[in-house]
Amino acid sequence: QVQLVESGGGLVQAGGSLRLSCAFSGRTFTVYPMGWFRQAPGKEREFVAAINWSGGMTYYGDSVKGRFTISRENGKNTVYLQMNSLNAEDTAIYYCAAGRTSWSSSTLRYEYGYNGWGQGTQVTVSA
C-alpha cells in the first residue's frame, strides 16, 4: 500500500516562495507517476501539477503555470513542488497523489487518475 507524507507548508507573504515535499513509501516509487492537487476552503479539489515516472514529462494547471515547478528525486522516493510568486489565491491544502496504472495525459488532471493520497499540508499566503 502506498503511503504519502507531505511537508513544507506554512505561512508566507504574497510574492514569496515555498517548496513542498512528498515522501513516498510502501511500493516501488520509480513506477509511479505523481501529482499535486490543492483544495481551498469551499472549493473543489484542483489539479496543480503532475510528473511521469522518470521526471521527463511535467504538466501544470493553468493557474500555476510559469510559477510552480514539480520535480522528483527517485533516489530519495520524494516528489517536490517548488512554488514561486505566491498569491492569496494559492492558499489551500496541498495534497500529493500517486498515479494509477491507467494514468495518462487524459487522466492526470483528474482525481480518478490517482489512487494514493497524502494527508495534505496547509499553505497560507498573506496579502
Coordinates of C-alpha atoms in Angstrom, one line a residue:
Q1 CA 0.0 0.0 0.0
V2 CA 1.3 3.4 -1.0
Q3 CA 1.9 5.9 1.8
L4 CA 2.5 9.5 1.1
V5 CA 3.5 12.2 3.6
E6 CA 3.6 15.9 2.6
S7 CA 5.6 18.5 4.3
G8 CA 6.9 22.1 3.8
G9 CA 3.6 24.0 4.0
G10 CA 3.3 27.2 6.1
L11 CA 2.5 30.9 6.1
V12 CA 4.2 33.0 3.5
Q13 CA 3.8 36.6 2.3
A14 CA 2.5 37.3 -1.2
G15 CA 5.3 37.2 -3.7
G16 CA 7.2 34.7 -1.6
S17 CA 8.2 31.0 -2.2
L18 CA 7.7 27.7 -0.6
R19 CA 8.9 24.2 -1.5
L20 CA 6.6 21.3 -0.7
S21 CA 7.9 17.7 -0.3
C22 CA 6.1 14.4 -0.5
A23 CA 7.8 11.3 0.9
F24 CA 6.7 8.0 -0.8
S25 CA 6.8 4.6 0.8
G26 CA 5.2 1.2 0.5
R27 CA 5.8 0.4 -3.1
T28 CA 8.4 1.0 -5.8
F29 CA 8.5 4.7 -6.3
T30 CA 10.0 4.7 -9.8
V31 CA 7.0 3.1 -11.4
Y32 CA 4.6 5.7 -10.2
P33 CA 3.7 9.0 -11.9
M34 CA 2.9 11.6 -9.2
G35 CA 0.7 14.6 -8.9
W36 CA -0.1 17.5 -6.7
F37 CA -3.6 18.8 -6.1
R38 CA -5.0 21.5 -3.8
Q39 CA -8.2 22.4 -2.2
A40 CA -9.2 25.8 -0.9
P41 CA -12.0 26.4 1.6
G42 CA -15.4 26.0 -0.1
K43 CA -13.9 24.9 -3.4
E44 CA -13.4 21.6 -5.2
R45 CA -10.0 19.9 -5.3
E46 CA -7.9 21.4 -8.1
F47 CA -5.2 19.9 -10.2
V48 CA -1.8 21.6 -9.7
A49 CA 0.9 19.6 -11.3
A50 CA 2.0 16.1 -12.4
I51 CA 5.1 14.3 -13.3
N52 CA 5.8 11.0 -15.0
W53 CA 7.8 8.2 -13.6
S54 CA 11.2 9.4 -14.9
G55 CA 10.6 13.1 -14.4
G56 CA 11.0 13.7 -18.1
M57 CA 7.4 14.9 -18.5
T58 CA 5.7 17.5 -16.4
Y59 CA 2.2 19.0 -16.6
Y60 CA 0.7 22.0 -14.9
G61 CA -2.7 23.6 -14.1
D62 CA -3.3 26.9 -15.9
S63 CA -3.4 28.9 -12.7
V64 CA 0.2 27.8 -11.6
K65 CA 1.9 27.5 -15.0
G66 CA 5.1 29.5 -15.0
R67 CA 5.2 29.9 -11.2
F68 CA 5.3 26.3 -9.9
T69 CA 7.7 23.5 -10.7
I70 CA 7.2 19.8 -10.0
S71 CA 10.2 17.5 -9.8
R72 CA 11.2 14.2 -8.3
E73 CA 14.2 12.6 -6.8
N74 CA 13.8 8.8 -7.4
G75 CA 16.8 8.0 -5.2
K76 CA 15.0 9.6 -2.3
N77 CA 11.5 8.5 -3.1
T78 CA 10.4 12.1 -3.0
V79 CA 8.4 14.4 -5.2
Y80 CA 8.7 18.2 -4.8
L81 CA 6.6 21.2 -5.7
Q82 CA 8.5 24.5 -5.9
M83 CA 6.1 27.4 -5.6
N84 CA 7.2 30.9 -6.5
S85 CA 5.4 34.2 -6.8
L86 CA 2.7 33.0 -4.4
N87 CA -0.5 35.0 -4.1
A88 CA -3.6 34.8 -1.9
E89 CA -5.4 32.5 -4.4
D90 CA -2.8 29.9 -3.8
T91 CA -3.9 29.5 -0.2
A92 CA -5.1 25.9 0.1
I93 CA -4.4 22.4 1.5
Y94 CA -1.9 20.8 -0.9
Y95 CA -2.1 17.0 -1.5
C96 CA 0.3 14.7 -3.0
A97 CA -1.0 11.7 -5.0
A98 CA 0.3 8.6 -6.7
G99 CA -1.0 7.8 -10.2
R100 CA -2.9 4.7 -11.1
T101 CA -1.6 2.2 -13.7
S102 CA -4.0 3.8 -16.1
W103 CA -2.5 7.3 -15.6
S104 CA -2.1 9.1 -18.8
S105 CA -2.3 12.6 -20.4
S106 CA -6.0 12.1 -20.4
T107 CA -6.4 11.3 -16.8
L108 CA -3.6 13.1 -15.0
R109 CA -5.6 16.3 -14.3
Y110 CA -8.4 14.4 -12.5
E111 CA -8.6 12.8 -9.1
Y112 CA -9.7 9.4 -10.5
G113 CA -6.2 9.2 -12.2
Y114 CA -4.7 8.7 -8.7
N115 CA -5.3 6.0 -6.1
G116 CA -3.0 7.1 -3.2
W117 CA -3.2 10.3 -1.3
G118 CA -1.4 12.1 1.4
Q119 CA -3.0 13.8 4.3
G120 CA -2.2 17.3 2.9
T121 CA -0.2 20.3 4.0
Q122 CA -1.6 23.7 4.6
V123 CA -0.2 26.7 2.5
T124 CA -1.4 30.1 3.6
V125 CA -0.4 33.2 1.6
S126 CA -0.9 36.5 3.3
A127 CA -1.6 39.7 1.3

